[in-house]
mmCIF file of C-alpha atoms in Angstrom:
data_model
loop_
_atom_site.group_PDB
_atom_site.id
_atom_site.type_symbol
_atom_site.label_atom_id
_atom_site.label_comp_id
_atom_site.label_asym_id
_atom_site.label_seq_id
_atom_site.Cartn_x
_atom_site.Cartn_y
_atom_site.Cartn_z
ATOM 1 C CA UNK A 1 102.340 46.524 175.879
ATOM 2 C CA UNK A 2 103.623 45.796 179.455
ATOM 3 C CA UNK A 3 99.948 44.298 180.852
ATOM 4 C CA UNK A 4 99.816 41.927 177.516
ATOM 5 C CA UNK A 5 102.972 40.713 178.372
ATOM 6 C CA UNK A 6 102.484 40.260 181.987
ATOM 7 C CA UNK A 7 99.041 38.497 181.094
ATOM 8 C CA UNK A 8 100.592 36.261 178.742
ATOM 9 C CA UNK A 9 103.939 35.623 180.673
ATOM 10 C CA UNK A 10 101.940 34.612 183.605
ATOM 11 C CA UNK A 11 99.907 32.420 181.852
ATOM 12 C CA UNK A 12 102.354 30.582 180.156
ATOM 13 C CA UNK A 13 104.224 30.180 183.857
ATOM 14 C CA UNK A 14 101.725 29.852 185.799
ATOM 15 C CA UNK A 15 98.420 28.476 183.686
ATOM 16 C CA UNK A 16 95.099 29.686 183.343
ATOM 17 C CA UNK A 17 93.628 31.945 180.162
ATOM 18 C CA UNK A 18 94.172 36.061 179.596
ATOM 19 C CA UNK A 19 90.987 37.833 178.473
ATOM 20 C CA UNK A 20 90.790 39.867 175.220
ATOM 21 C CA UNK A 21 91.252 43.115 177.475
ATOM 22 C CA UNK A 22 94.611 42.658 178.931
ATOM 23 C CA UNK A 23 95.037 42.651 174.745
ATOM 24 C CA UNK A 24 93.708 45.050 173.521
ATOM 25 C CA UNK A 25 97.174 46.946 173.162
ATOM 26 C CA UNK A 26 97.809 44.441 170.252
ATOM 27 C CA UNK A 27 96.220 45.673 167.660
ATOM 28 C CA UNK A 28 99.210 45.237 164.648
ATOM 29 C CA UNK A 29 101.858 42.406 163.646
ATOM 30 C CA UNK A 30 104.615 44.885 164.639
ATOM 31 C CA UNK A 31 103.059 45.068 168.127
ATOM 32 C CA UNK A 32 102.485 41.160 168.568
ATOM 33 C CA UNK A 33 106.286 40.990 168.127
ATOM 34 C CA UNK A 34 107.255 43.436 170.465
ATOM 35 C CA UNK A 35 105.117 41.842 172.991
ATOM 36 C CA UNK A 36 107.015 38.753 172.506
ATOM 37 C CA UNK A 37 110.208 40.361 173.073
ATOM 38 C CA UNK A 38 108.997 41.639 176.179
ATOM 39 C CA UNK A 39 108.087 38.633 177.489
ATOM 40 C CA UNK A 40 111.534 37.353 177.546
ATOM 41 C CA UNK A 41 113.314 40.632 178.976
ATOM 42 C CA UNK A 42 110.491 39.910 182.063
ATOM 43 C CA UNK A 43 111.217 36.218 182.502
ATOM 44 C CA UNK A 44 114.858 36.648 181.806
ATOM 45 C CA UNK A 45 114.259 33.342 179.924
ATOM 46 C CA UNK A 46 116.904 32.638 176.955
ATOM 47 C CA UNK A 47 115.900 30.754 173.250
ATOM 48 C CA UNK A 48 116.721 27.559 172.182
ATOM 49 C CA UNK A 49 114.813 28.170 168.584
ATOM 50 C CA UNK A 50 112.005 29.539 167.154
ATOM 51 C CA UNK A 51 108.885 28.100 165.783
ATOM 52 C CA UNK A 52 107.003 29.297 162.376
ATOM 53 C CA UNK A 53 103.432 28.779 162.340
ATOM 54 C CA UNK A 54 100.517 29.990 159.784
ATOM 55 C CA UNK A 55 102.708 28.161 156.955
ATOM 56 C CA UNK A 56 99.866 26.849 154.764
ATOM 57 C CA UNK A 57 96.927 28.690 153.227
ATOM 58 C CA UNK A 58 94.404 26.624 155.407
ATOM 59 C CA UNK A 59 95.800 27.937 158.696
ATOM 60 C CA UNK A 60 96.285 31.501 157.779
ATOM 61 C CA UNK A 61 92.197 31.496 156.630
ATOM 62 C CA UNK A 62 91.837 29.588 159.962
ATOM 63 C CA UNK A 63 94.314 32.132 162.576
ATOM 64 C CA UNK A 64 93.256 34.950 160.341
ATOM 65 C CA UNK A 65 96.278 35.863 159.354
ATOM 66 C CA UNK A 66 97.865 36.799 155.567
ATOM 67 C CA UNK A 67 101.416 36.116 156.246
ATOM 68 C CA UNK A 68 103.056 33.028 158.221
ATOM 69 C CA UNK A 69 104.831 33.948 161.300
ATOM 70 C CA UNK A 70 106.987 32.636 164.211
ATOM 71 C CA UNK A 71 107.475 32.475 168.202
ATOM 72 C CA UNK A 72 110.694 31.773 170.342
ATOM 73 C CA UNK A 73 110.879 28.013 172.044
ATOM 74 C CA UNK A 74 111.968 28.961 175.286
ATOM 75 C CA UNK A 75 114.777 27.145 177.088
ATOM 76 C CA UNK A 76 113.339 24.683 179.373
ATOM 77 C CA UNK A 77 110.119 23.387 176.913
ATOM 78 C CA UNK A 78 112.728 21.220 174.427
ATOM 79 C CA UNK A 79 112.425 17.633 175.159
ATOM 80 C CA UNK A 80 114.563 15.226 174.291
ATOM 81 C CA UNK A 81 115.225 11.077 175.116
ATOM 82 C CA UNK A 82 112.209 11.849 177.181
ATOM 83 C CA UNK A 83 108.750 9.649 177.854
ATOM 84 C CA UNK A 84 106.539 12.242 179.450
ATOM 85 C CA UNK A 85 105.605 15.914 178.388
ATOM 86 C CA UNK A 86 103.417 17.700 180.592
ATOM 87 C CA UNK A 87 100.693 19.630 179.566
ATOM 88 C CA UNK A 88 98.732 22.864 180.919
ATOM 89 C CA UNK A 89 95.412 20.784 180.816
ATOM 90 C CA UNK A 90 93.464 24.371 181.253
ATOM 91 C CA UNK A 91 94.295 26.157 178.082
ATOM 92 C CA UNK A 92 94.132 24.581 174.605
ATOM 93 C CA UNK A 93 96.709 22.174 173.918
ATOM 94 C CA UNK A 94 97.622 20.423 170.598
ATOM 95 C CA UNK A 95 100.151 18.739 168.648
ATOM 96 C CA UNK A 96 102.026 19.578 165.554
ATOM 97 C CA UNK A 97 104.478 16.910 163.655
ATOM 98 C CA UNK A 98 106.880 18.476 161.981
ATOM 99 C CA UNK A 99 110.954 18.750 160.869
ATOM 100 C CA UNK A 100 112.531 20.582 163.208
ATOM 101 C CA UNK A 101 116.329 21.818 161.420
ATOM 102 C CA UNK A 102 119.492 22.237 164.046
ATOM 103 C CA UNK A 103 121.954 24.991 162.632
ATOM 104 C CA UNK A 104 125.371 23.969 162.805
ATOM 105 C CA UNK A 105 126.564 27.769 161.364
ATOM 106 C CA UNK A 106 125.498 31.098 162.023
ATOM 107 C CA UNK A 107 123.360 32.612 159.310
ATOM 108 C CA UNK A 108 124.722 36.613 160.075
ATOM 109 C CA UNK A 109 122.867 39.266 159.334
ATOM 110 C CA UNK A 110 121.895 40.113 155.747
ATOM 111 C CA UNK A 111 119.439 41.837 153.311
ATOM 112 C CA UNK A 112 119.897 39.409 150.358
ATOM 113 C CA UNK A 113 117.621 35.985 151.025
ATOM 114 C CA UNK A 114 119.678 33.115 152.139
ATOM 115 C CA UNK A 115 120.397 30.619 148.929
ATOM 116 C CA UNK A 116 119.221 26.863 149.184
ATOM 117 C CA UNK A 117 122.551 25.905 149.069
ATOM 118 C CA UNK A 118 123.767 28.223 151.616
ATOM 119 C CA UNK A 119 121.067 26.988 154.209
ATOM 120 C CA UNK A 120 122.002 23.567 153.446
ATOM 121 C CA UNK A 121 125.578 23.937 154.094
ATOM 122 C CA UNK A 122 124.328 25.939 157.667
ATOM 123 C CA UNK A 123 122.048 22.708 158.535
ATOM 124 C CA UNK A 124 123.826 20.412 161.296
ATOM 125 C CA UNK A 125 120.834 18.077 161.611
ATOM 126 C CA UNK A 126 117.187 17.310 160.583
ATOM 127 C CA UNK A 127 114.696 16.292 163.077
ATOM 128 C CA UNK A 128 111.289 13.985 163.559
ATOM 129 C CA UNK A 129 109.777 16.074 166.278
ATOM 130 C CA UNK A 130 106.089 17.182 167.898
ATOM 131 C CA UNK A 131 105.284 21.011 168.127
ATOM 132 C CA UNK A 132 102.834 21.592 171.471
ATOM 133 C CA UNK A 133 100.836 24.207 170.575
ATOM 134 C CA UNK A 134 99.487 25.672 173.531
ATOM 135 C CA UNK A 135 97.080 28.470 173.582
ATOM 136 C CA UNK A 136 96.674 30.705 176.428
ATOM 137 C CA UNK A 137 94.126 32.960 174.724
ATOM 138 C CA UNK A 138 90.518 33.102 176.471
ATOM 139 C CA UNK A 139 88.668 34.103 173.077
ATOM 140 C CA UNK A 140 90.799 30.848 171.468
ATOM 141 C CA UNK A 141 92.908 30.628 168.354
ATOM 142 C CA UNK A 142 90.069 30.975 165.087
ATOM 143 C CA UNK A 143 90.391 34.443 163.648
ATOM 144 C CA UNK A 144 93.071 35.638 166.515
ATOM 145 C CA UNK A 145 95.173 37.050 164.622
ATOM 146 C CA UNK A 146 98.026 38.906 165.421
ATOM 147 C CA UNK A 147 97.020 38.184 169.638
ATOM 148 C CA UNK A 148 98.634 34.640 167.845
ATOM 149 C CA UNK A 149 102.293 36.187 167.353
ATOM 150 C CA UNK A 150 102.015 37.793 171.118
ATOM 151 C CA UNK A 151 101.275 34.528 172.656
ATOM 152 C CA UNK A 152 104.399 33.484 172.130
ATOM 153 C CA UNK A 153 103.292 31.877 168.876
ATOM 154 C CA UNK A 154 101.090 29.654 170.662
ATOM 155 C CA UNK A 155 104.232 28.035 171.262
ATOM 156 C CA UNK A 156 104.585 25.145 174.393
ATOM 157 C CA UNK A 157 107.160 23.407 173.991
ATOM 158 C CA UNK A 158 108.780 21.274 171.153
ATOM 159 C CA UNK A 159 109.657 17.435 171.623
ATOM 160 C CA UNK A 160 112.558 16.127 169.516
ATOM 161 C CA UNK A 161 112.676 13.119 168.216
ATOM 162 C CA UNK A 162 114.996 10.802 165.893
ATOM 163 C CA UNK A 163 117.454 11.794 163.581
ATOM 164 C CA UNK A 164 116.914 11.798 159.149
ATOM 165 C CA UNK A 165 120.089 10.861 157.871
ATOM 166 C CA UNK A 166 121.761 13.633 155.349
ATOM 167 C CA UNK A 167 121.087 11.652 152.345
ATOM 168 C CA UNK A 168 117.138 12.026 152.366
ATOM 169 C CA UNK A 169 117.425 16.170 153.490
ATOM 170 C CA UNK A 170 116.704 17.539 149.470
ATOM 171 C CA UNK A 171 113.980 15.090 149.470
ATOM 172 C CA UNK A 172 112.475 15.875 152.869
ATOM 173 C CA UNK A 173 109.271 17.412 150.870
ATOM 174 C CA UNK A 174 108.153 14.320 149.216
ATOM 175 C CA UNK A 175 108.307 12.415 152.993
ATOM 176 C CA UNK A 176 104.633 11.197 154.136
ATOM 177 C CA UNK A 177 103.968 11.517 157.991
ATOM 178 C CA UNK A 178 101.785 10.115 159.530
ATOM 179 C CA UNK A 179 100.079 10.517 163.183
ATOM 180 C CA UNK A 180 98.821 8.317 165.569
ATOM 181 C CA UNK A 181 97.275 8.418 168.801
ATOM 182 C CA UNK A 182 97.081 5.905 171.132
ATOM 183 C CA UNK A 183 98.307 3.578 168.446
ATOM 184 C CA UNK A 184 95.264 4.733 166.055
ATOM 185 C CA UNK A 185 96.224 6.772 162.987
ATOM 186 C CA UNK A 186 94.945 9.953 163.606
ATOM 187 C CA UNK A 187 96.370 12.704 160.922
ATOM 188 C CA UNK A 188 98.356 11.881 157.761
ATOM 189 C CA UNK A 189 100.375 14.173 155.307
ATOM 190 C CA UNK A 190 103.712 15.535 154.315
ATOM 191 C CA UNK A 191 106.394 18.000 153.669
ATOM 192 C CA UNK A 192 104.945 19.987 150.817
ATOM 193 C CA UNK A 193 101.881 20.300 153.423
ATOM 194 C CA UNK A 194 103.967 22.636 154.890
ATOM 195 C CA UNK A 195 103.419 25.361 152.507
ATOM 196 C CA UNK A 196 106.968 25.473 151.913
ATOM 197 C CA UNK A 197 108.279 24.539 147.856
ATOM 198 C CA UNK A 198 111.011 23.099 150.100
ATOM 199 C CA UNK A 199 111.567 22.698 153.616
ATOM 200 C CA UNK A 200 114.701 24.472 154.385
ATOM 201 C CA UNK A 201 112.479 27.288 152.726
ATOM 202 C CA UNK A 202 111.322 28.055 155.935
ATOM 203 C CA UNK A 203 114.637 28.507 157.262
ATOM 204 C CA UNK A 204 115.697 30.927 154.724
ATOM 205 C CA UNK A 205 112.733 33.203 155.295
ATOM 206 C CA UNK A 206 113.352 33.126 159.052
ATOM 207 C CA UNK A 207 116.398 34.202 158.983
ATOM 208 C CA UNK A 208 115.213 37.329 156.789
ATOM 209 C CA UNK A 209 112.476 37.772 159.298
ATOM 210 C CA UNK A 210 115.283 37.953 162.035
ATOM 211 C CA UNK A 211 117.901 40.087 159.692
ATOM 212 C CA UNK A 212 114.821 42.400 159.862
ATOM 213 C CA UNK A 213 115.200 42.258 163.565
ATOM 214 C CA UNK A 214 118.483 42.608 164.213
ATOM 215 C CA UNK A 215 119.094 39.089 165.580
ATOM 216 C CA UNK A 216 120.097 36.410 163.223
ATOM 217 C CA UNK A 217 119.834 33.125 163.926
ATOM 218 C CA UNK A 218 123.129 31.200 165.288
ATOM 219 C CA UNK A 219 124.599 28.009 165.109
ATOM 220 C CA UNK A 220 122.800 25.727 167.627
ATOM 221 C CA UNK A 221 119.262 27.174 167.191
ATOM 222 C CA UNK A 222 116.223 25.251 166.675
ATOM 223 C CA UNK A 223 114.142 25.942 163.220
ATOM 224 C CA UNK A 224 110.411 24.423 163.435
ATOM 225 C CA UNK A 225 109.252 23.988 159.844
ATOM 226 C CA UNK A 226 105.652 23.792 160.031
ATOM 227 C CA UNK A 227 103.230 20.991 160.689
ATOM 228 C CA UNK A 228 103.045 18.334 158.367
ATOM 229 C CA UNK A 229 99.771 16.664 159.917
ATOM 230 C CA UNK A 230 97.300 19.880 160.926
ATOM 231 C CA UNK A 231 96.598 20.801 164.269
ATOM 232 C CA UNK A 232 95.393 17.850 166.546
ATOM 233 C CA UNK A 233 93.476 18.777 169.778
ATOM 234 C CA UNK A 234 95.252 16.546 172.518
ATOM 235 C CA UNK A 235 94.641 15.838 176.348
ATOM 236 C CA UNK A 236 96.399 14.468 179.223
ATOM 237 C CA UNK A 237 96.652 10.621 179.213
ATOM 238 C CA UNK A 238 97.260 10.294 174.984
ATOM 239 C CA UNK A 239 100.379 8.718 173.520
ATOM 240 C CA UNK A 240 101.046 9.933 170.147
ATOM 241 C CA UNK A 241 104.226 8.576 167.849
ATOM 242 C CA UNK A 242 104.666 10.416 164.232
ATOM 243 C CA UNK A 243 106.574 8.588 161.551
ATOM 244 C CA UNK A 244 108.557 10.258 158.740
ATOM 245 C CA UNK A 245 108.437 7.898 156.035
ATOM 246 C CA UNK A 246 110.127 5.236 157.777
ATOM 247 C CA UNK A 247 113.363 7.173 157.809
ATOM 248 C CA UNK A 248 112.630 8.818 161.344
ATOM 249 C CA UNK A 249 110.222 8.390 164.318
ATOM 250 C CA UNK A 250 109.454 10.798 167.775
ATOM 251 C CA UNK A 251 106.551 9.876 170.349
ATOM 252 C CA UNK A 252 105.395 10.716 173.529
ATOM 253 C CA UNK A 253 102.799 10.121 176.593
ATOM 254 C CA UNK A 254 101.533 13.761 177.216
ATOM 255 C CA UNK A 255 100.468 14.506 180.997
#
């Protein structure tokens, strides 16, 4: 597991692509995750969140994957009140608009699922933000799998945008978003095209995930939701702003 995370640690530092055979180690779900880990015990890096990915039925057929999963955002690749986001213009780089959930309470450790209520009493703020998905595998992202969850769940970075005020949270699955780049709408949809029957869904099955673990998620962590709007292929150069019904707003020139 060491050389997978060394390949993909270095990558993700330093750019460039890993080939399938510095991989081939990950051949389960249990395994991606471990690899993961890894990577942060190498970098010494600490977690501002984590992102869950492979929410809808189109992207699991499209990752190859039956179950959704998640990835830490790393400390360092949150931006906020910022302009410019930088990109790794070698590997493959897209965006994500989603509602990203601040905790304002710890969720401990616990076999019984988190309640709807409970999560929403745990909830400090809700979020317009951009995912970057950024992925550092040579063979690419169709039918990758569980090489997905190693790769830090394709994870580059998350850019946080405005606030949505309280009042709207129990509706935030009936919210259209829409994309644009370069002031041209580009992507459209909304919170139910998360896969979730609510948003704050997804934060009650993370927190199982990482009961599971052995490290529940704390008051001050990031939850990315999903994406709203698909995966959109972006370059260096674009400016893209996602609105959230009119309620909320987050852009940014990517570089």
């Amino acid at each position: 597991m060491t050389k997978a995370a060394f390949a993909l640690l270095n990558a993700r530092k330093n750019g460039g692509l890993v080939p399938p055979d510095a991989l081939e180690a990950v051949t389960d779900l249990e395994t991606a995750y471990r690899v993961q880990a890894e990577q942060l015990v190498l970098s010494g890096e600490s977690v501002s969140g984590w992102k869950i990915g492979a929410t809808s039925a189109a992207a699991k057929q499209v990752l190859g994957l039956d179950t959704a999963v998640f990835g830490p955002v790393a400390d360092g690749t949150v931006h906020e009140d910022v302009s410019e986001v930088p990109l790794q213009p070698e590997q493959g780089n897209f965006i994500e608009s989603e509602f990203t959930v601040r905790l304002a309470k710890d969720l401990p450790e616990r076999e019984e699922l988190y309640t709807f209520a409970e999560i929403l009493d745990a909830i400090g703020s809700v979020q317009a933000s951009f995912e970057v998905v950024t992925c550092r595998l040579q063979s690419g992202l169709a039918g990758a799998g569980n090489l997905v969850v190693a790769d830090f769940g394709v994870n580059g970075g998350a850019v946080l945008g405005q606030p949505i005020a309280r009042e709207h949270w129990e509706n935030l699955s009936d919210i259209t978003v829409g994309l644009s780049v370069d002031g041209e709408q580009a992507a459209e949809g909304s919170g139910a095209g998360t896969g979730w029957g609510h948003v704050f869904d997804a934060v009650a099955w993370l927190a199982a995930q990482q009961s599971k673990m052995a490290r529940p998620l704390k008051a001050g962590d990031l939850v990315m939701t999903g994406t709203c709007t698909g995966v959109l292929p972006i370059k260096p150069g674009q400016i893209l702003e996602a609105d959230f019904g009119g309620l909320a707003s987050v852009s940014a020139t990517f570089t």
